[in-house]
Tab-separated table of C-alpha atoms and ligand atoms in Angstrom:
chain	number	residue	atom	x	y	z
A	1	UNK	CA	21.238	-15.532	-8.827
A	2	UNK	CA	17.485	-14.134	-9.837
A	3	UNK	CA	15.886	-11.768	-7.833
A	4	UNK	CA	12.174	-11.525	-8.311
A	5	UNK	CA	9.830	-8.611	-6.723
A	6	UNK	CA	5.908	-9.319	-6.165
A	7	UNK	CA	4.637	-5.722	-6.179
A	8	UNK	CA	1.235	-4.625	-5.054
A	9	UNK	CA	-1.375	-2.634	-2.802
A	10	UNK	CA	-1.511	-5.407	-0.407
A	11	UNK	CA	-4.307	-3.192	1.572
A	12	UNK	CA	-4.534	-6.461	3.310
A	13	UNK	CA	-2.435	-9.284	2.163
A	14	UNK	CA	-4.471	-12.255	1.728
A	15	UNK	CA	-4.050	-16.157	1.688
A	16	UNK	CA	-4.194	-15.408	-2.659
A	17	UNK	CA	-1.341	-12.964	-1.905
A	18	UNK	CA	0.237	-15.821	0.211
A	19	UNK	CA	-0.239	-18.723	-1.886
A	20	UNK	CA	1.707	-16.764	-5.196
A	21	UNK	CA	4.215	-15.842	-2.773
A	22	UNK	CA	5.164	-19.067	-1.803
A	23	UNK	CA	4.796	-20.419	-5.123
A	24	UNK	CA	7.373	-17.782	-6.823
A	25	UNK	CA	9.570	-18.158	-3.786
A	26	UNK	CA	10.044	-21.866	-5.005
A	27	UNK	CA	11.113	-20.637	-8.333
A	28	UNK	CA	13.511	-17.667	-7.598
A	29	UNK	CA	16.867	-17.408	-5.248
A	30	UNK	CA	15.143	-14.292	-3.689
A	31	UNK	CA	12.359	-12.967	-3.503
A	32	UNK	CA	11.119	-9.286	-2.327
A	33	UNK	CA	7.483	-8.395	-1.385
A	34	UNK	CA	7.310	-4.453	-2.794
A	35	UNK	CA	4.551	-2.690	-0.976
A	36	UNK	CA	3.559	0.478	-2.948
A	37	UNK	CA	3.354	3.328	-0.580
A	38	UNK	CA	0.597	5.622	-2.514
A	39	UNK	CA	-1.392	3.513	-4.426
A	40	UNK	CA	-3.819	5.211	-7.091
A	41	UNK	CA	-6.860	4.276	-5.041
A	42	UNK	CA	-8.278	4.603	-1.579
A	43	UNK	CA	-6.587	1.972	1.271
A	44	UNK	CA	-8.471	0.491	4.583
A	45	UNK	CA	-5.189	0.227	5.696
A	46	UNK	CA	-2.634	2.833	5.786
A	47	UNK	CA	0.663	2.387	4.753
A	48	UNK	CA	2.970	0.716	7.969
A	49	UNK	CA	0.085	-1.320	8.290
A	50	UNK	CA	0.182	-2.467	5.325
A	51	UNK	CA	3.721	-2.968	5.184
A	52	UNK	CA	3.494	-4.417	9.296
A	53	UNK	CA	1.132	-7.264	7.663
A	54	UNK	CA	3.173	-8.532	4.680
A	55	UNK	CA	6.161	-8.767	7.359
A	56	UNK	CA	4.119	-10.674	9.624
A	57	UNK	CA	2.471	-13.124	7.510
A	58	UNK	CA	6.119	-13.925	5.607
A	59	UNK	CA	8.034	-13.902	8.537
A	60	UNK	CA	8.405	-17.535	8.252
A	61	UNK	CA	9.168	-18.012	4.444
A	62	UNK	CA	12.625	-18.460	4.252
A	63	UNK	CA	13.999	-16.329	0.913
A	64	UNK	CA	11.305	-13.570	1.374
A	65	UNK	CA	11.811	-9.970	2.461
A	66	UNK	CA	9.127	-7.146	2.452
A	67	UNK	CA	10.218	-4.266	1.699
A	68	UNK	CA	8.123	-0.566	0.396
A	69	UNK	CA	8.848	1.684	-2.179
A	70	UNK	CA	7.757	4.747	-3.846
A	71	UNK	CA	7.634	5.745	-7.414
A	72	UNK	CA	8.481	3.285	-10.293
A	73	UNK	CA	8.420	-0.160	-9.600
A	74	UNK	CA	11.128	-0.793	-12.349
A	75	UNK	CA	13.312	1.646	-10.210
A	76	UNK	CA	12.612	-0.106	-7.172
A	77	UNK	CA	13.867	-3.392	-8.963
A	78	UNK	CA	16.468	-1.700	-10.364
A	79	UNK	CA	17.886	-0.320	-7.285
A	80	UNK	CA	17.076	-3.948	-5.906
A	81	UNK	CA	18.563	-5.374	-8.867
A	82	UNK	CA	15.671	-7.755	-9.565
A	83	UNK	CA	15.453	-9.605	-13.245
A	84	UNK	CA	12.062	-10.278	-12.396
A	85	UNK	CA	8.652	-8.408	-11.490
A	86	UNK	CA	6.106	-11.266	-10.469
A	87	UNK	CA	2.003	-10.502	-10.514
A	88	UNK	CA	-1.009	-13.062	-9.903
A	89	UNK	CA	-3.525	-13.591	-12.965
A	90	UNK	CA	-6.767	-14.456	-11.527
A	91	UNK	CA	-9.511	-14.072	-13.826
A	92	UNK	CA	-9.757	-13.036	-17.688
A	93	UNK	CA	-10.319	-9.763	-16.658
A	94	UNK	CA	-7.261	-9.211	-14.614
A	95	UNK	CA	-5.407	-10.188	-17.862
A	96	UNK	CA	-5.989	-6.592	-19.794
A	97	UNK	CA	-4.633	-4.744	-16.843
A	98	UNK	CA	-1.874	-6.673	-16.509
A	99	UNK	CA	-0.888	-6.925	-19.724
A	100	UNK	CA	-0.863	-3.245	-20.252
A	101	UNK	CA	1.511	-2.636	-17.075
A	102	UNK	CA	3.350	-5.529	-18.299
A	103	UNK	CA	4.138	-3.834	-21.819
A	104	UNK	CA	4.509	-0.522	-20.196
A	105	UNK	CA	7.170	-1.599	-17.970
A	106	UNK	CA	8.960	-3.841	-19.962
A	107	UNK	CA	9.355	-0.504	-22.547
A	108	UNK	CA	10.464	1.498	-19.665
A	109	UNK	CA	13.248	-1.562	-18.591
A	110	UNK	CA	13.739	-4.086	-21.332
A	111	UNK	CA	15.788	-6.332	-19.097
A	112	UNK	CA	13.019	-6.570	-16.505
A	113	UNK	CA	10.603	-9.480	-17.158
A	114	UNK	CA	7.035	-9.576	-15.704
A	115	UNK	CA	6.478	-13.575	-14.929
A	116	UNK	CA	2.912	-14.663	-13.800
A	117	UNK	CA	1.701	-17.009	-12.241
A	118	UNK	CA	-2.089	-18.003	-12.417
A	119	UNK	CA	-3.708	-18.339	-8.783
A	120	UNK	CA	-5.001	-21.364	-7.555
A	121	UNK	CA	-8.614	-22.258	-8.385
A	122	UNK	CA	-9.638	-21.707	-4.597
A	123	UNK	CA	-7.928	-17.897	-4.755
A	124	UNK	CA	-8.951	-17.002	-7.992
A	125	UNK	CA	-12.131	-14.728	-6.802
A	126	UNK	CA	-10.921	-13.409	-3.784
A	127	UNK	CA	-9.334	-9.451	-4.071
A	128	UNK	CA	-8.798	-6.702	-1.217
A	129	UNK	CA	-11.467	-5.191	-2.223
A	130	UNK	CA	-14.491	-7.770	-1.981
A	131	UNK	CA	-13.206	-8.845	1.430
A	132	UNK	CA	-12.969	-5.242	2.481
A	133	UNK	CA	-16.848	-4.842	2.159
A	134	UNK	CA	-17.456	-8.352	3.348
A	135	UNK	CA	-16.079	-7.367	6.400
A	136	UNK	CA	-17.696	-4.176	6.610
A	137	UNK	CA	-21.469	-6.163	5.784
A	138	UNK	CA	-19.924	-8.565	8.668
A	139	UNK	CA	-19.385	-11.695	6.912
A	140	UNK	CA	-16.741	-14.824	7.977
A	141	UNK	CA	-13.338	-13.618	6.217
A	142	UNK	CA	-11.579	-16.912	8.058
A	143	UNK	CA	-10.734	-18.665	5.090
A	144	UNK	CA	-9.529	-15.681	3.109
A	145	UNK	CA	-7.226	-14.179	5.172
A	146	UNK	CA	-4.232	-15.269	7.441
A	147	UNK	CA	-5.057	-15.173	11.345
A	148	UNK	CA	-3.457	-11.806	11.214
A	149	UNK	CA	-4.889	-10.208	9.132
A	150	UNK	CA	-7.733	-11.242	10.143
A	151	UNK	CA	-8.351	-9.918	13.569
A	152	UNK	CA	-6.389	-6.618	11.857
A	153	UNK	CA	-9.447	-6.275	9.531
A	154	UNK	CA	-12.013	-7.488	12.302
A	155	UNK	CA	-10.551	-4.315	14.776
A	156	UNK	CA	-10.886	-2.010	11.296
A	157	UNK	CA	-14.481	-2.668	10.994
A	158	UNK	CA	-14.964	-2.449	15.207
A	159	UNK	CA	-13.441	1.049	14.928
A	160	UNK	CA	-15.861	1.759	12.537
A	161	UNK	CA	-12.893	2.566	10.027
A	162	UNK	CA	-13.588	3.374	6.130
A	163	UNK	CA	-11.342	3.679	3.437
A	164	UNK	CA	-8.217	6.076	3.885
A	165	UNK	CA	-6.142	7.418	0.623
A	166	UNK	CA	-2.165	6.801	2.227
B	201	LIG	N1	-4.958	-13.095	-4.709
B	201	LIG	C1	-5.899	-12.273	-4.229
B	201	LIG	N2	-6.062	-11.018	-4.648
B	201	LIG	C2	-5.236	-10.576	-5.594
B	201	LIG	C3	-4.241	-11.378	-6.149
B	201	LIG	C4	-4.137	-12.702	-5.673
B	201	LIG	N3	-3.243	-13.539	-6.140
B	201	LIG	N4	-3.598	-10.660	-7.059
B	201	LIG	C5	-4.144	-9.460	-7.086
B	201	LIG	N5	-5.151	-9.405	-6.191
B	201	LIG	C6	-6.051	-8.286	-5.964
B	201	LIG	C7	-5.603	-7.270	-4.996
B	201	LIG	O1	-6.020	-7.604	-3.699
B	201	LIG	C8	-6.275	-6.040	-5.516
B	201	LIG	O2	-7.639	-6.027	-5.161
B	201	LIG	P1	-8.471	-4.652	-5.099
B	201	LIG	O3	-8.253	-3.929	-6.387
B	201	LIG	O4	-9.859	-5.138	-4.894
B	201	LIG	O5	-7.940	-3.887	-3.939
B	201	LIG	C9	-6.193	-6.216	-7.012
B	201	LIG	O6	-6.100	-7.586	-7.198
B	201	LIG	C10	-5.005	-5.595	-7.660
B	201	LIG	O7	-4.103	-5.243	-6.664
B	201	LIG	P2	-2.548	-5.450	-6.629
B	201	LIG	O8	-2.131	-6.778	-7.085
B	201	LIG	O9	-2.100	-5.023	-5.282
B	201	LIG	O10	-2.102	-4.506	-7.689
B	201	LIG	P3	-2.379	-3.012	-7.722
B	201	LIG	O11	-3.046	-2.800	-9.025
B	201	LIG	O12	-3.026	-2.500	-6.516
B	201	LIG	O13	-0.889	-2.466	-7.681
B	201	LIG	C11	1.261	-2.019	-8.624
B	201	LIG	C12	-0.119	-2.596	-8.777
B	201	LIG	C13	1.643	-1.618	-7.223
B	201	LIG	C14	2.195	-3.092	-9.062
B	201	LIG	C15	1.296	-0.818	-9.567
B	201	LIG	O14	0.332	0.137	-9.191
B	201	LIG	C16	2.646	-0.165	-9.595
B	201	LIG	O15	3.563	-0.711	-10.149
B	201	LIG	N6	2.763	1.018	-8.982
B	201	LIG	C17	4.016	1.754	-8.940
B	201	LIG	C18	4.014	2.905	-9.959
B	201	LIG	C19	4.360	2.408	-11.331
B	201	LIG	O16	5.414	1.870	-11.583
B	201	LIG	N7	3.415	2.600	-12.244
B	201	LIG	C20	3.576	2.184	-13.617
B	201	LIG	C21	3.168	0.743	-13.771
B	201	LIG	S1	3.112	0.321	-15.484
């Protein structure tokens, strides 16, 4: 059986989160959605909300369980026992990034491979980021986000919220 975990921020989950979710959950037996607890930049979200979103928007997606962690994410697919950490290549730039996490990880776990999977043309700009300050400059997130996490992000921005570090 292969086990696969898609790690990330997910500070929100969006519909290019969504779309390499259900694309790797085609190609693995199981499949777990890791959400990093304290990620090495500031969050809009803090952490159960982060966590409360990915749940929400996967509920549905038979083979898929969110789960967090903290620490190493080749412990956390070790203790999972996962073969397989997945990540999203978007744009040449993401590559250098990923690459360098990639190598890092696989010397810290040979038996763990990282398999991407390039987003889909229509998902291939979008990151948290960007629609964090679109929202904030009050812009139409609809077709970025699932309805969720949309009107989660829509009540950030009403309660004035910024960017929190946990
Ligand atoms: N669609 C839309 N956006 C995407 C995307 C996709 N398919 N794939 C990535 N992104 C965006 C994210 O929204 C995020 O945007 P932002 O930077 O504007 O907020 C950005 O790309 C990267 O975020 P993410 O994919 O969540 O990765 P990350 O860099 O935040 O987190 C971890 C990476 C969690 C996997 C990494 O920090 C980690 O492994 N941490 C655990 C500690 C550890 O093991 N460290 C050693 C690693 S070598």
């Amino acid at each position: 059986m292969q086990k696969a975990i898609y790690p990330g921020t997910f500070d929100p989950i969006t519909n290019g989160h969504l779309d390499i979710v259900n694309r790797a959950n085609l190609l693995f037996d199981q499949l777990i959605v890791a959400v990093v607890k304290s990620p090495p930049k500031a969050c809009l979200f803090p952490y159960n909300e982060r966590l409360d979103l990915a749940k929400k928007v996967t509920k549905n997606i038979k083979g898929v369980e969110v789960l967090g962690f903290e620490g190493l994410v080749i412990d956390f697919a070790r203790q999972n026992k996962a073969d397989v950490i997945i990540r999203g290549l978007r744009t040449m730039s993401d590559f250098e990034y990923e690459f360098k996490m990639a190598l890092t990880n696989k010397s810290l776990a040979p038996a763990i491979e990282t398999f991407f999977l390039m987003t889909q043309p229509q998902y291939s700009f979008i990151s948290s980021h960007l629609i964090k300050e679109v929202a904030l400059l009050g812009g139409d997130l609809n077709k970025f986000l699932p309805e969720a996490v949309f009107d989660a992000v829509n009540k950030k921005v009403d309660e004035g919220c910024g960017w929190k570090n946990n």
